[in-house]
CSV table of C-alpha atoms in Angstrom, one decimal:
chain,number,residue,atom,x,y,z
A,1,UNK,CA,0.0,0.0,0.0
A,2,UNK,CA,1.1,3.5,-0.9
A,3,UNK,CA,1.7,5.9,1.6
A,4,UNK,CA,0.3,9.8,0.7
A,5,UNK,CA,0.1,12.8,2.4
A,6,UNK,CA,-3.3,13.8,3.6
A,7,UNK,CA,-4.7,17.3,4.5
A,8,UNK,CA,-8.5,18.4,5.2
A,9,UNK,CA,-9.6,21.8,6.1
A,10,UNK,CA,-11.9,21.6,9.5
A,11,UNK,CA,-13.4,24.1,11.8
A,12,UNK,CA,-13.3,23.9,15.4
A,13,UNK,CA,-17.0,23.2,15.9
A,14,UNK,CA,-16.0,20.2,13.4
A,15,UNK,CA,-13.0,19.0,15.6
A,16,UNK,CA,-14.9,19.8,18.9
A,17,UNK,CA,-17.7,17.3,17.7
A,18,UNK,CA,-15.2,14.7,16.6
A,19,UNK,CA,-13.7,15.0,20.2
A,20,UNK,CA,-16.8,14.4,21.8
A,21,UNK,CA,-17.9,11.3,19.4
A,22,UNK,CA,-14.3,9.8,20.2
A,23,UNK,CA,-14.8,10.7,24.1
A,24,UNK,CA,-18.5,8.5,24.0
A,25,UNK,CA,-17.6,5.5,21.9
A,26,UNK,CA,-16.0,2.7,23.0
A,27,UNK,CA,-13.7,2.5,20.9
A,28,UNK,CA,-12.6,6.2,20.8
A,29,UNK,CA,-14.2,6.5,16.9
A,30,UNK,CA,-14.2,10.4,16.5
A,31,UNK,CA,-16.6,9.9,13.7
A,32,UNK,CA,-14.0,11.5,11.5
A,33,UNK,CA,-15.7,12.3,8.0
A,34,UNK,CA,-14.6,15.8,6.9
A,35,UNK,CA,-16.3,16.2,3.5
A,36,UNK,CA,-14.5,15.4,0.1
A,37,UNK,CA,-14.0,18.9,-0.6
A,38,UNK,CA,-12.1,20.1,2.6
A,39,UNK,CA,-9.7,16.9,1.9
A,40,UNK,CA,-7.1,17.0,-0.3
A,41,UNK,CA,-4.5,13.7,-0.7
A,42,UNK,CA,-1.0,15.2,-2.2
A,43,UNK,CA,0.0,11.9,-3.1
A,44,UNK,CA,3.4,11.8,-3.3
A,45,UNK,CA,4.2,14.8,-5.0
A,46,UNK,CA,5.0,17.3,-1.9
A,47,UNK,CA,7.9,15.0,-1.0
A,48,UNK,CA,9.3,14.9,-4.1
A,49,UNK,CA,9.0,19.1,-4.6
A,50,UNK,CA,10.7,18.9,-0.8
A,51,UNK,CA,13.4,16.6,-2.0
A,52,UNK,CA,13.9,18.6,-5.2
A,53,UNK,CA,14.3,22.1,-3.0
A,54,UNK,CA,16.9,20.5,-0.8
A,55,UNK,CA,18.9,18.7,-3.8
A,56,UNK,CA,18.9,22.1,-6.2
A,57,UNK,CA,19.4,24.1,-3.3
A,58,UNK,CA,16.1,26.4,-3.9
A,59,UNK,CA,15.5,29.3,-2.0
A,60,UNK,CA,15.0,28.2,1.6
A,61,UNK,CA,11.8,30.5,2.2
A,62,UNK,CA,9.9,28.1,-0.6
A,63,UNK,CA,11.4,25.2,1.3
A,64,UNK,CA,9.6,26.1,4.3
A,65,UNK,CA,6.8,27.3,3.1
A,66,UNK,CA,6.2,24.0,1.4
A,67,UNK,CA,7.1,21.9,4.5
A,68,UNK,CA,5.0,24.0,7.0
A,69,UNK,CA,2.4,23.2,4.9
A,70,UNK,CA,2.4,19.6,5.5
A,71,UNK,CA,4.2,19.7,9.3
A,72,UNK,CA,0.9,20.2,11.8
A,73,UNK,CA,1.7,21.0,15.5
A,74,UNK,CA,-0.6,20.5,18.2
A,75,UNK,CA,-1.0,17.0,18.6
A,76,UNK,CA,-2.2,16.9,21.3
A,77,UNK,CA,-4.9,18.8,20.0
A,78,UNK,CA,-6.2,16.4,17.7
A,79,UNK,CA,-5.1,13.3,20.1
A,80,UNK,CA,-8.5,11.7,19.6
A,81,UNK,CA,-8.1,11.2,15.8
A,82,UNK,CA,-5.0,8.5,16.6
A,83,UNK,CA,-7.4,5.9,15.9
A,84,UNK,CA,-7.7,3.4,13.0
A,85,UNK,CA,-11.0,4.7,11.2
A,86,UNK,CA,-8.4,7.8,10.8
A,87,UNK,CA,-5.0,6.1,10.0
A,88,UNK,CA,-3.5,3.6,9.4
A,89,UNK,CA,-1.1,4.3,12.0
A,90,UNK,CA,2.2,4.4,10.4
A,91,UNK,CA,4.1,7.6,11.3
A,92,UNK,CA,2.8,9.9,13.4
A,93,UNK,CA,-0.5,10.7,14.4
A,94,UNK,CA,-2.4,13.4,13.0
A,95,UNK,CA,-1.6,16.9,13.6
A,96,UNK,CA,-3.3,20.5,13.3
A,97,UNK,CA,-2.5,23.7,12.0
A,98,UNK,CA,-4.6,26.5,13.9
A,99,UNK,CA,-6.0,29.0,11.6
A,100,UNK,CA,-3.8,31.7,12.2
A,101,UNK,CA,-0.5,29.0,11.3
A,102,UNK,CA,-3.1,28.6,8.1
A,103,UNK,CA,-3.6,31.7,7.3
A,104,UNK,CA,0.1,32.6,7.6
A,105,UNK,CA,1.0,29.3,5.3
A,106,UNK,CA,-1.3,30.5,2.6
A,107,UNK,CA,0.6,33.7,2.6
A,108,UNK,CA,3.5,31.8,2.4
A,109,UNK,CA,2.7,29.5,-0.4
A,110,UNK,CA,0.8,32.3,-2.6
A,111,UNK,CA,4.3,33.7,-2.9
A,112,UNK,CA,6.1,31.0,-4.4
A,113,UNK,CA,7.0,31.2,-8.0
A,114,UNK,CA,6.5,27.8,-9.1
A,115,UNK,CA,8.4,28.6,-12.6
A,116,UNK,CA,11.3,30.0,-10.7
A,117,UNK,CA,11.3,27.1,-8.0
A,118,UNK,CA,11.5,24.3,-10.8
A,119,UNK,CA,13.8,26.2,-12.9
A,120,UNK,CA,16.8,24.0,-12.8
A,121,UNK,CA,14.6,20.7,-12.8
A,122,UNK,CA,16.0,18.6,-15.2
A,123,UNK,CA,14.2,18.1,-18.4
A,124,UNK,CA,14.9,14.7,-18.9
A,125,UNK,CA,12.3,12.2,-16.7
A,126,UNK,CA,14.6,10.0,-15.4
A,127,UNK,CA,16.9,12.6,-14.1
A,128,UNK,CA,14.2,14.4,-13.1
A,129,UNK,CA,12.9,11.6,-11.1
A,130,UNK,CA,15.9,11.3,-9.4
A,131,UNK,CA,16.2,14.8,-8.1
A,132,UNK,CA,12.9,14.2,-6.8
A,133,UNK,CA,13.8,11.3,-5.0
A,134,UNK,CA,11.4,9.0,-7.0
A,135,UNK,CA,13.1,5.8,-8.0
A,136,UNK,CA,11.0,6.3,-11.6
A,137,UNK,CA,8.4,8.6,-12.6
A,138,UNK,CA,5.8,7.8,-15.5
A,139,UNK,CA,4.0,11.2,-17.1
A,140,UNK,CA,5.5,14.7,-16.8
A,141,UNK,CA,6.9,15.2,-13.5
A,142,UNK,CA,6.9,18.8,-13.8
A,143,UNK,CA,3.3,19.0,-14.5
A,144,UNK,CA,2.6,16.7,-11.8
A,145,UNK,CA,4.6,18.5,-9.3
A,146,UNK,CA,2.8,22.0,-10.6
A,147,UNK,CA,-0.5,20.8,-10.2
A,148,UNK,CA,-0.1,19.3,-6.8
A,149,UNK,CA,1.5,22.3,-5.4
A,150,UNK,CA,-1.5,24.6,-7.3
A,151,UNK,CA,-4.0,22.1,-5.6
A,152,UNK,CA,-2.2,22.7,-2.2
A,153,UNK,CA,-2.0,26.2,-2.1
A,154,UNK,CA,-5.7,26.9,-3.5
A,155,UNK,CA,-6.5,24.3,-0.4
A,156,UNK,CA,-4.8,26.4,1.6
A,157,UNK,CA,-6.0,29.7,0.5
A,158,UNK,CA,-9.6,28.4,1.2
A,159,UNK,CA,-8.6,27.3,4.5
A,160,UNK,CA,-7.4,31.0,5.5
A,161,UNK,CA,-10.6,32.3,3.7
A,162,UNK,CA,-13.0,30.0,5.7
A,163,UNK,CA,-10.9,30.8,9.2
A,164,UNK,CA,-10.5,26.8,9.2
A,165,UNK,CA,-7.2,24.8,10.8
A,166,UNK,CA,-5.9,22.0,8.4
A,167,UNK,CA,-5.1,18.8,10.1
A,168,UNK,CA,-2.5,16.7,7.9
A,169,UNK,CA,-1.3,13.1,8.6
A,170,UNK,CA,0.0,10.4,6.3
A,171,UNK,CA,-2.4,7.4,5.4
């Protein structure tokens, strides 16, 4: 099974119910069923733009911008959503990103330049793979890696619209 990173926008009425449905079953089930449209799975591809920023040494305020994205604090927070009806428990639980860390992220990620960040990305796909950290990569890896981080920062900019926190974990 394929690992992928998972996001979904939530509100805090949303998370507060989910705490209380985890708190009265017995098996701690927070009911956790954010609709398909707050959820958004980045397969792959936010690793492989991480990995590619690091390798080609890309300016290190994408970097984090990118990896804030997908690094939640807070765990504690979201505690209750450790379950398996969640994850599938490898790595670590779920974590949350308060609005304000959301809004600040979309800020963040509005400003990258995607042509500039995957300037030096190497045109042929196996090198390109490579760079990635992708052991082989079947398409166009640049498109694949421009529309995943489009999809994650219009995510994101809905997220800070909404006033919603963004809990991410890896399923």
């Amino acid at each position: 099974m394929a690992l992928t990173q998972q996001l979904a926008r939530v509100s805090e009425a949303y998370l507060a119910q989910c705490r209380r449905n985890a708190a009265a079953s017995a098996d701690g089930d927070p009911e956790w069923n954010p609709p398909d449209e707050d959820v958004l799975d980045l397969d792959w591809a936010v690793w492989g733009l991480l990995h590619y920023c690091r390798e080609a040494d890309v300016a290190c305020e994408w970097t984090a911008a990118v990896q804030r994205s997908i690094e939640g604090e807070n765990a504690d927070n979201v505690r209750f959503l450790d379950h398996p009806e969640v994850y599938d428990g490898f790595g670590t639980p779920p974590a949350l990103l308060a609005p304000p860390v959301v809004a600040e992220v979309a800020r963040r990620l509005d400003a990258i330049d995607m042509d500039s960040l995957l300037r030096n990305l190497p045109a042929d796909a196996a090198s390109a793979a490579a760079v990635c950290g992708f052991g082989a990569f079947h398409g166009d890896l640049r498109k694949y890696l421009e529309d995943h981080a489009a999809a994650l920062t219009d995510f994101y900019r809905g997220a800070a619209r909404r006033g919603m926190a963004v809990v991410e974990w890896v399923d």
